[in-house]
Coordinates of C-alpha atoms in Angstrom, one line a residue:
Chain A
M1 CA 0.0 0.0 0.0
F2 CA 2.7 2.5 1.0
R3 CA 4.7 1.8 -2.0
Y4 CA 1.8 2.2 -4.3
T5 CA 2.2 4.6 -7.1
F6 CA -1.1 6.2 -8.0
R7 CA -1.9 6.3 -11.7
W8 CA -4.8 8.7 -11.8
D9 CA -4.2 9.2 -15.5
T10 CA -5.9 5.8 -16.0
V11 CA -9.1 7.6 -15.0
W12 CA -8.5 10.8 -17.0
N13 CA -7.5 8.9 -20.1
N14 CA -10.8 6.9 -19.9
F15 CA -12.9 9.8 -18.7
D16 CA -15.3 9.7 -21.6
F17 CA -15.8 6.0 -21.3
L18 CA -16.6 6.3 -17.6
M19 CA -18.9 9.3 -18.2
S20 CA -20.9 7.4 -20.8
G21 CA -21.5 5.0 -17.9
L22 CA -22.7 7.9 -15.7
Q23 CA -25.1 9.0 -18.4
M24 CA -26.5 5.5 -18.5
T25 CA -26.8 5.5 -14.7
L26 CA -28.8 8.8 -14.7
L27 CA -31.0 7.8 -17.6
L28 CA -31.8 4.5 -15.8
S29 CA -32.5 6.3 -12.5
V30 CA -34.9 8.8 -14.1
I31 CA -36.8 6.2 -16.2
T32 CA -37.0 3.9 -13.2
L33 CA -38.2 6.7 -10.9
V34 CA -41.1 7.6 -13.3
L35 CA -42.1 4.0 -13.7
A36 CA -41.8 3.3 -10.0
M37 CA -44.0 6.4 -9.1
L38 CA -46.8 5.2 -11.4
L39 CA -46.6 1.5 -10.3
G40 CA -46.3 2.7 -6.7
L41 CA -49.6 4.6 -7.1
V42 CA -51.3 1.5 -8.4
L43 CA -50.0 -0.6 -5.5
A44 CA -51.0 2.0 -3.0
L45 CA -54.6 2.1 -4.4
L46 CA -54.7 -1.7 -4.4
D47 CA -53.5 -1.7 -0.7
M48 CA -56.4 0.7 0.2
A49 CA -59.0 -1.0 -2.1
K50 CA -62.4 -1.7 -0.5
Y51 CA -62.6 -5.0 -2.4
A52 CA -60.6 -7.5 -0.3
P53 CA -59.0 -9.7 -3.1
L54 CA -57.6 -6.5 -4.6
R55 CA -56.1 -5.6 -1.3
W56 CA -54.6 -9.1 -0.9
V57 CA -52.9 -8.7 -4.2
G58 CA -51.5 -5.3 -3.4
V59 CA -50.4 -6.2 0.1
G60 CA -49.0 -9.6 -0.8
F61 CA -47.0 -8.2 -3.7
G62 CA -45.6 -5.5 -1.6
E63 CA -44.6 -7.9 1.2
V64 CA -42.8 -10.3 -1.2
I65 CA -40.9 -7.5 -2.9
R66 CA -39.9 -5.7 0.3
N67 CA -38.7 -8.9 2.0
T68 CA -36.5 -10.3 -0.7
P69 CA -33.1 -8.9 -1.8
I70 CA -33.1 -6.5 -4.7
L71 CA -30.1 -8.4 -6.2
V72 CA -32.0 -11.7 -6.2
Q73 CA -35.0 -10.0 -7.8
L74 CA -32.8 -8.6 -10.6
L75 CA -31.3 -12.0 -11.3
W76 CA -34.7 -13.5 -11.2
V77 CA -36.1 -10.9 -13.7
Y78 CA -33.1 -11.4 -16.0
Y79 CA -32.7 -15.1 -15.9
V80 CA -36.0 -16.6 -14.8
L81 CA -38.6 -14.4 -16.6
P82 CA -37.2 -15.4 -20.0
I83 CA -37.5 -19.1 -19.1
V84 CA -41.1 -18.7 -17.8
F85 CA -42.4 -16.6 -20.7
G86 CA -40.0 -17.9 -23.4
I87 CA -38.9 -14.3 -24.3
R88 CA -35.5 -12.6 -24.4
I89 CA -35.2 -9.7 -22.1
E90 CA -32.4 -7.1 -22.7
A91 CA -30.3 -6.5 -19.6
F92 CA -31.4 -2.8 -19.7
T93 CA -35.1 -3.7 -19.7
A94 CA -34.5 -6.3 -16.9
L95 CA -32.8 -3.7 -14.8
V96 CA -35.5 -1.1 -15.4
V97 CA -38.3 -3.6 -14.6
G98 CA -36.5 -5.0 -11.5
L99 CA -35.6 -1.7 -10.0
S100 CA -39.0 -0.1 -10.8
V101 CA -40.9 -3.0 -9.1
Y102 CA -38.6 -2.9 -6.1
Q103 CA -38.8 0.8 -5.7
A104 CA -42.6 0.9 -6.3
A105 CA -43.1 -1.4 -3.3
F106 CA -41.5 1.3 -1.1
I107 CA -43.0 4.2 -2.9
S108 CA -46.5 2.8 -2.5
E109 CA -46.0 3.0 1.3
V110 CA -44.9 6.6 0.9
Y111 CA -48.1 7.3 -1.1
R112 CA -50.2 5.4 1.4
S113 CA -49.1 7.4 4.4
G114 CA -49.5 10.6 2.4
I115 CA -53.0 9.8 1.4
Q116 CA -53.9 8.6 4.9
A117 CA -52.5 11.8 6.3
V118 CA -55.2 13.8 4.5
P119 CA -58.0 14.3 7.2
K120 CA -61.1 12.3 6.6
G121 CA -63.1 15.5 7.0
H122 CA -61.7 16.9 3.7
R123 CA -63.2 13.9 1.8
E124 CA -66.4 14.1 3.7
A125 CA -66.8 17.8 2.8
A126 CA -66.3 16.8 -0.9
Q127 CA -68.7 14.0 -0.6
V128 CA -71.4 16.1 1.0
L129 CA -71.0 18.7 -1.8
G130 CA -71.6 16.0 -4.4
L131 CA -68.1 15.3 -5.7
T132 CA -67.7 11.7 -6.9
P133 CA -65.1 9.6 -5.1
V134 CA -62.8 9.9 -8.1
Q135 CA -63.2 13.7 -8.2
S136 CA -62.6 13.9 -4.5
F137 CA -59.5 11.8 -4.8
R138 CA -58.1 13.7 -7.8
R139 CA -58.9 17.2 -6.6
I140 CA -58.8 17.1 -2.9
V141 CA -56.8 14.1 -1.6
L142 CA -54.1 13.7 -4.2
P143 CA -52.8 17.3 -4.4
Q144 CA -52.4 17.3 -0.6
A145 CA -50.8 13.8 -0.5
I146 CA -48.3 14.7 -3.2
R147 CA -47.1 17.7 -1.3
M148 CA -46.4 15.5 1.7
T149 CA -44.8 12.8 -0.4
L150 CA -42.4 14.9 -2.5
P151 CA -39.4 14.8 -0.1
P152 CA -39.6 11.0 0.5
L153 CA -40.0 10.5 -3.2
A154 CA -36.8 12.5 -3.8
S155 CA -35.0 10.3 -1.2
N156 CA -36.1 7.3 -3.2
F157 CA -34.5 8.9 -6.3
V158 CA -31.2 9.0 -4.4
Q159 CA -31.6 5.3 -3.5
L160 CA -32.3 4.5 -7.1
I161 CA -29.1 6.1 -8.3
K162 CA -27.2 3.9 -5.9
F163 CA -29.2 0.7 -6.6
S164 CA -28.7 1.2 -10.4
S165 CA -25.0 0.1 -9.8
L166 CA -26.4 -3.4 -9.4
G167 CA -26.9 -3.3 -13.2
A168 CA -23.2 -4.2 -13.3
V169 CA -24.1 -7.7 -12.3
I170 CA -26.3 -8.3 -15.3
S171 CA -23.9 -6.3 -17.6
V172 CA -25.8 -3.1 -18.1
N173 CA -23.3 -0.4 -19.1
E174 CA -23.8 2.0 -16.3
I175 CA -20.9 3.6 -14.5
T176 CA -20.1 0.7 -12.1
R177 CA -20.0 -1.7 -15.0
R178 CA -17.8 0.6 -17.0
G179 CA -15.5 0.7 -14.0
M180 CA -15.3 -3.1 -13.8
E181 CA -14.4 -3.3 -17.4
L182 CA -11.8 -0.6 -17.2
S183 CA -10.3 -2.2 -14.1
A184 CA -10.1 -5.6 -15.8
S185 CA -8.1 -4.1 -18.7
T186 CA -5.9 -1.7 -16.8
F187 CA -5.5 -3.4 -13.4
R188 CA -6.1 -0.1 -11.6
P189 CA -9.1 -0.9 -9.4
L190 CA -8.0 1.5 -6.6
E191 CA -8.1 4.7 -8.8
I192 CA -11.1 3.6 -10.8
F193 CA -13.4 2.5 -8.0
T194 CA -12.3 5.4 -5.8
F195 CA -13.2 7.8 -8.6
I196 CA -16.5 6.2 -9.1
A197 CA -17.4 6.3 -5.4
V198 CA -16.6 10.0 -5.4
V199 CA -18.8 10.5 -8.5
Y200 CA -21.7 8.8 -6.8
F201 CA -21.1 10.7 -3.6
F202 CA -21.1 14.1 -5.3
I203 CA -24.4 13.3 -7.1
C204 CA -26.2 11.8 -4.1
W205 CA -24.9 14.0 -1.3
P206 CA -26.1 17.4 -2.7
L207 CA -29.5 15.8 -3.5
A208 CA -29.9 14.4 0.0
M209 CA -28.9 17.8 1.6
G210 CA -31.3 19.6 -0.7
I211 CA -34.1 17.2 0.3
R212 CA -33.3 17.8 4.0
L213 CA -33.6 21.6 3.6
W214 CA -36.8 21.2 1.6
E215 CA -38.4 18.9 4.2
R216 CA -37.5 21.4 6.9
R217 CA -39.1 24.2 4.9
L218 CA -42.3 22.2 4.4
L219 CA -42.5 21.4 8.1
A220 CA -42.1 25.1 8.9
Q221 CA -45.1 26.0 6.8
Chain B
M1 CA -100.9 34.4 -2.6
T2 CA -100.8 31.0 -4.3
S3 CA -101.4 28.0 -2.2
P4 CA -98.4 25.8 -1.8
S5 CA -98.2 22.7 -4.0
P6 CA -98.4 19.3 -2.3
R7 CA -94.7 18.8 -2.9
D8 CA -93.9 21.9 -0.8
E9 CA -95.9 20.6 2.1
L10 CA -93.8 17.5 2.3
P11 CA -91.0 17.7 4.8
I12 CA -87.8 18.8 3.1
I13 CA -85.9 16.0 4.9
S14 CA -87.0 13.3 7.4
A15 CA -85.5 10.6 9.4
D16 CA -87.9 7.7 9.5
G17 CA -87.3 5.3 12.3
V18 CA -83.6 5.6 12.0
S19 CA -81.3 3.4 14.1
K20 CA -77.5 3.3 13.9
S21 CA -75.1 0.9 15.6
F22 CA -71.3 0.9 15.5
G23 CA -70.5 -2.7 16.4
D24 CA -72.5 -3.4 19.6
N25 CA -72.9 0.2 20.4
R26 CA -76.4 1.4 19.5
V27 CA -75.9 5.2 18.9
L28 CA -79.4 5.9 17.5
N29 CA -82.5 4.1 18.4
K30 CA -85.6 4.5 16.1
V31 CA -85.3 8.2 15.7
S32 CA -88.0 10.0 13.6
L33 CA -87.8 13.6 12.7
D34 CA -89.3 15.9 10.1
V35 CA -87.7 19.1 9.0
K36 CA -90.2 21.3 7.1
T37 CA -89.6 24.2 4.8
R38 CA -88.2 27.2 6.8
D39 CA -87.9 25.2 9.9
V40 CA -84.9 26.0 12.1
V41 CA -84.6 22.8 14.1
C42 CA -82.1 22.9 16.9
V43 CA -81.0 19.5 18.2
I44 CA -79.6 19.7 21.7
G45 CA -78.5 17.1 24.3
P46 CA -75.6 15.8 26.2
S47 CA -72.5 14.6 24.3
G48 CA -72.8 11.0 23.2
S49 CA -76.6 11.4 22.8
G50 CA -76.5 10.6 19.1
K51 CA -77.1 14.2 17.7
T52 CA -74.1 14.2 15.4
T53 CA -74.8 10.7 14.2
L54 CA -78.4 11.6 13.3
L55 CA -77.1 14.6 11.4
R56 CA -74.5 12.4 9.6
C57 CA -77.2 10.0 8.6
L58 CA -79.3 12.8 7.2
A59 CA -76.2 14.0 5.3
M60 CA -75.7 10.5 4.0
L61 CA -72.2 10.3 5.6
E62 CA -73.5 7.3 7.6
I63 CA -75.7 4.6 6.4
P64 CA -78.5 3.8 8.9
S65 CA -78.6 0.3 10.4
D66 CA -82.4 0.5 10.3
G67 CA -85.0 2.9 9.0
R68 CA -84.6 5.4 6.1
I69 CA -83.9 9.0 5.2
V70 CA -86.5 10.7 3.0
M71 CA -86.2 13.9 1.1
Q72 CA -89.4 15.5 -0.1
G73 CA -91.1 12.1 -0.4
T74 CA -88.2 10.3 -2.0
T75 CA -86.2 7.7 -0.1
I76 CA -82.5 8.6 -0.3
S77 CA -80.8 6.3 2.2
T78 CA -81.6 2.9 3.6
P79 CA -79.5 0.1 5.2
A80 CA -79.1 -1.7 1.9
P81 CA -79.8 0.9 -0.8
D82 CA -80.9 -0.5 -4.2
A83 CA -80.1 1.2 -7.6
T84 CA -83.2 3.5 -7.3
V85 CA -82.3 4.8 -3.9
R86 CA -78.6 5.3 -4.9
K87 CA -79.7 7.2 -7.9
A88 CA -82.1 9.4 -5.9
A89 CA -79.3 10.0 -3.3
R90 CA -76.9 11.2 -6.1
A91 CA -79.6 13.5 -7.4
V92 CA -80.4 15.2 -4.1
R93 CA -76.9 15.2 -2.7
P94 CA -76.2 18.8 -3.7
E95 CA -79.5 20.0 -2.2
I96 CA -78.3 19.0 1.3
G97 CA -75.6 21.5 2.6
M98 CA -73.5 20.6 5.6
V99 CA -71.3 22.6 7.9
F100 CA -68.8 20.7 10.0
Q101 CA -67.6 21.3 13.5
H102 CA -64.0 21.5 12.2
F103 CA -64.8 23.4 9.0
N104 CA -63.0 21.0 6.8
L105 CA -61.9 23.6 4.3
W106 CA -59.5 22.3 1.7
P107 CA -56.1 23.8 2.8
H108 CA -54.5 23.7 -0.7
R109 CA -57.2 25.8 -2.2
T110 CA -57.9 29.5 -1.7
V111 CA -61.1 30.7 -0.1
L112 CA -62.6 31.4 -3.5
E113 CA -61.5 28.0 -4.9
N114 CA -63.0 26.3 -2.0
V115 CA -66.4 27.9 -2.7
I116 CA -66.4 27.4 -6.5
E117 CA -65.1 23.8 -6.6
A118 CA -68.4 22.0 -6.2
P119 CA -70.4 24.3 -8.5
L120 CA -67.8 23.8 -11.2
L121 CA -67.4 20.0 -10.8
V122 CA -70.9 18.9 -9.8
K123 CA -73.2 21.5 -11.3
R124 CA -71.0 22.3 -14.3
T125 CA -71.6 26.0 -13.7
P126 CA -69.6 28.2 -16.1
R127 CA -66.5 29.5 -14.3
A128 CA -67.5 33.2 -14.5
D129 CA -70.9 32.5 -13.0
A130 CA -69.5 30.3 -10.2
I131 CA -67.0 33.1 -9.3
A132 CA -69.8 35.8 -9.3
T133 CA -72.0 33.7 -7.1
A134 CA -69.0 32.9 -4.8
E135 CA -68.1 36.5 -4.5
A136 CA -71.6 37.4 -3.6
L137 CA -71.7 34.7 -0.9
L138 CA -68.3 35.7 0.5
D139 CA -69.6 39.2 0.7
K140 CA -72.7 38.0 2.5
V141 CA -70.6 36.2 5.2
G142 CA -68.4 39.3 5.4
L143 CA -65.2 37.9 3.8
A144 CA -65.1 39.4 0.4
D145 CA -61.6 40.7 1.0
K146 CA -60.3 37.2 1.8
R147 CA -61.2 35.6 -1.5
D148 CA -57.6 34.9 -2.4
A149 CA -56.4 33.9 1.0
Y150 CA -55.6 30.3 2.0
P151 CA -57.6 28.8 4.9
A152 CA -54.6 28.6 7.2
R153 CA -54.4 32.4 7.2
L154 CA -57.9 32.8 8.5
S155 CA -59.3 32.6 12.1
G156 CA -61.5 29.7 13.0
G157 CA -64.6 32.0 12.8
Q158 CA -63.6 33.2 9.3
Q159 CA -63.0 29.6 8.2
Q160 CA -66.4 28.5 9.4
R161 CA -68.0 31.4 7.5
V162 CA -66.2 30.3 4.4
A163 CA -67.4 26.8 5.0
I164 CA -71.0 28.2 5.2
A165 CA -70.5 30.1 1.9
R166 CA -69.1 26.9 0.3
A167 CA -72.2 25.0 1.3
L168 CA -74.5 27.8 0.2
A169 CA -72.9 27.9 -3.2
M170 CA -74.7 24.7 -4.2
S171 CA -78.1 26.4 -3.4
P172 CA -79.1 23.7 -0.9
K173 CA -82.7 23.2 0.2
V174 CA -81.6 22.5 3.7
M175 CA -78.5 23.3 5.7
L176 CA -77.2 20.9 8.3
F177 CA -74.9 22.3 11.0
D178 CA -72.9 20.0 13.1
E179 CA -71.9 22.0 16.2
P180 CA -70.6 24.8 14.0
T181 CA -69.3 26.9 16.9
S182 CA -68.0 24.2 19.3
A183 CA -64.4 24.4 17.9
L184 CA -64.3 28.2 18.2
D185 CA -63.2 30.6 20.9
P186 CA -66.2 32.4 22.5
E187 CA -65.4 35.7 20.8
L188 CA -65.4 34.1 17.4
R189 CA -68.7 32.3 17.9
R190 CA -70.7 35.4 17.6
E191 CA -69.7 36.1 14.0
V192 CA -70.7 32.6 12.9
L193 CA -73.9 32.7 14.8
A194 CA -74.7 36.1 13.2
V195 CA -74.4 34.5 9.8
M196 CA -76.6 31.6 10.8
R197 CA -79.2 34.0 12.3
Q198 CA -79.2 35.9 9.0
L199 CA -79.8 32.7 7.0
A200 CA -82.6 31.7 9.3
A201 CA -84.2 35.2 8.8
E202 CA -84.0 34.7 5.0
G203 CA -86.0 31.6 5.3
M204 CA -83.3 28.9 4.9
T205 CA -84.4 25.5 6.2
M206 CA -81.9 24.5 8.9
L207 CA -81.1 21.7 11.2
V208 CA -78.6 22.7 13.8
V209 CA -76.8 20.4 16.3
T210 CA -75.6 22.9 18.9
H211 CA -74.7 23.7 22.5
E212 CA -75.6 27.3 21.9
M213 CA -78.8 27.5 24.1
G214 CA -79.2 31.2 23.2
F215 CA -79.3 30.4 19.5
A216 CA -81.7 27.5 20.0
R217 CA -84.0 29.7 22.1
H218 CA -84.1 32.8 20.0
V219 CA -83.5 31.6 16.5
G220 CA -84.8 28.0 16.5
S221 CA -88.4 27.4 15.4
R222 CA -88.3 24.0 17.2
V223 CA -86.1 22.4 19.7
V224 CA -85.3 18.6 19.8
F225 CA -83.8 17.2 22.9
M226 CA -81.9 14.0 22.5
D227 CA -80.5 11.6 25.1
R228 CA -79.0 8.1 24.7
G229 CA -79.9 7.8 21.1
E230 CA -83.5 8.8 21.3
I231 CA -85.6 12.0 21.0
V232 CA -86.8 12.6 24.5
E233 CA -88.7 15.8 24.0
E234 CA -89.4 18.3 21.3
G235 CA -91.4 21.5 21.0
A236 CA -91.4 25.2 20.6
P237 CA -88.3 26.8 22.1
A238 CA -90.2 29.2 24.4
A239 CA -92.1 26.3 26.0
F240 CA -89.2 23.9 26.1
F241 CA -86.8 26.3 27.8
S242 CA -89.2 27.7 30.3
A243 CA -91.0 24.5 31.2
P244 CA -89.3 21.3 30.0
K245 CA -91.7 18.4 30.5
T246 CA -89.3 15.5 31.0
E247 CA -87.0 15.1 33.9
R248 CA -84.0 14.4 31.6
A249 CA -84.4 17.7 29.8
Q250 CA -84.8 19.5 33.1
R251 CA -81.6 18.1 34.4
F252 CA -79.8 18.9 31.1
L253 CA -81.0 22.5 31.1
Q254 CA -80.0 23.0 34.7
Q255 CA -76.3 22.9 33.6
F256 CA -76.7 26.0 31.6
E257 CA -78.4 28.1 34.4
D258 CA -75.4 29.5 36.1

C-alpha cells in the first residue's frame, strides 16, 4: 500500500468512457423513478381498495418485494422471466423492470401514508358537496398527498441512483460496469473505484442535503 | 298568494325510524324527525346522545342500520340501498348542505377556490358565473376581502363562515350544521352565529346540532332534545326552555343556568 504509485491518468485517459456510464446511470434512474412512481400509485390504491381480493394482491405483492433482496430480484427478472415466458429480455429492460418494481413497493408505502394523512373530513366535505369519489381523490386528496410525499420521493431517487449500480451484475453499461471493465483491462481498481465512489457521492450528497432543507421548509409551513 | 303545491308541504328532509349501531354500540334508536320548509330545528342534548350521528345519517355520511332518510317524499338512504335509492341519493346530494364542527376547508385551495369547486365540478356552472356567485356569498358572510387567502391564514370563525359560503354555493334546500361553533373561541362564535341567524331570517331551512342555548331559544323554530340515542322531548323553544316536560331535559338545562 505504502509503495503504491497512483496512476490517476488511468481515470483521466478513460474519462469519456466512464462518463458514458454515468449518463446511463442517470438515464436509468430517471426512467425507473417515473415507472416506480406510477406503479407505486397502483400498488397504493390496491392496498387501500375496498374489495378484499384486490387488497390481498397489493399487500402480498408489496410484502414479497420488500422482503427479498433486490439483487436476487434482478437476477430473477433477468434469468427466470425469459424461461417462464420464453422471451428474451435485454439487460437494460430487466434492470428497469426489476428496479421499478422494487422501488414501487417502497413508494407505495410513501403514497399510502401521504394519502392517509389527509384528514377524513376533507373527503367528507367533498362527498357532501356531491363530488364523486374519483373527483374527490383527484382534486382534494391527491394534491395534498403529493405535497407530503415529495421529499420522501426525492429520497427514493437518491436510492435508485445507488441501486442502479447493481446493473453491473447483469452487464448493463452503467458507470459501475464501466469501472469493472476498465479495471479488468488496466489493473487499476483503486483509482477507478475510488473515482466512481466520489462521483456517486457528489451526485447523491447534494440531492440528500437539498431534500433535508426542503423537508425542513415544508415542516415550517 | 298562491297555495303551496303538495310537494312543498312534504318535509324537506326526514329521518324515519332511523337506528344506527357501531358494532355493539347502539348510537341511534328508532329516531324519527321531520324538517319542514323554513324550519330551524335545533338539536340539543348531552354529548354522546347521538345528535351528530343523526345529522351524519341525514347528510348520507353514515348509512343507517335501520330505517330510512327521506327527502321530499323520495327515499335517499336505507341500510341496503338499491339502484333507485342510490340514484335518488346522487340526485339530491347537492341539495343538502352541511357545515362541520372542524370546518373541513381544503387547505390547498384559496377561499374562492373552496367555494367554486363543487359548482364547477358537480353542477357544471360556467366558471365566471361560479365566481360571481361565490363573491356574492363571501360578501354575505363578510369575507369578500379574503377571497384569495388560504384557509390557514384565517381565524376559526372566518374559516367557518367560508365553509358556510361553500355549502350555500350549491343552493341547498336544507343546511345541516354539526356543532358549528364548538371548535371556536367564544369571541369568534358570535360572527358565525350572526351569519346563521341571517340565514334563518332569510327563510333557509336548517337543522342545527348545537350547544348554543341562546341560539336555540331565540332563532330556533323548534327544539329537539336527544339523550341516549333517542328523541326525549321536542317542541317550541319558548315552552321547552321555560318548562321542559321531561326530567332528563330539566336536568340537562340546569347545567346552563349558572
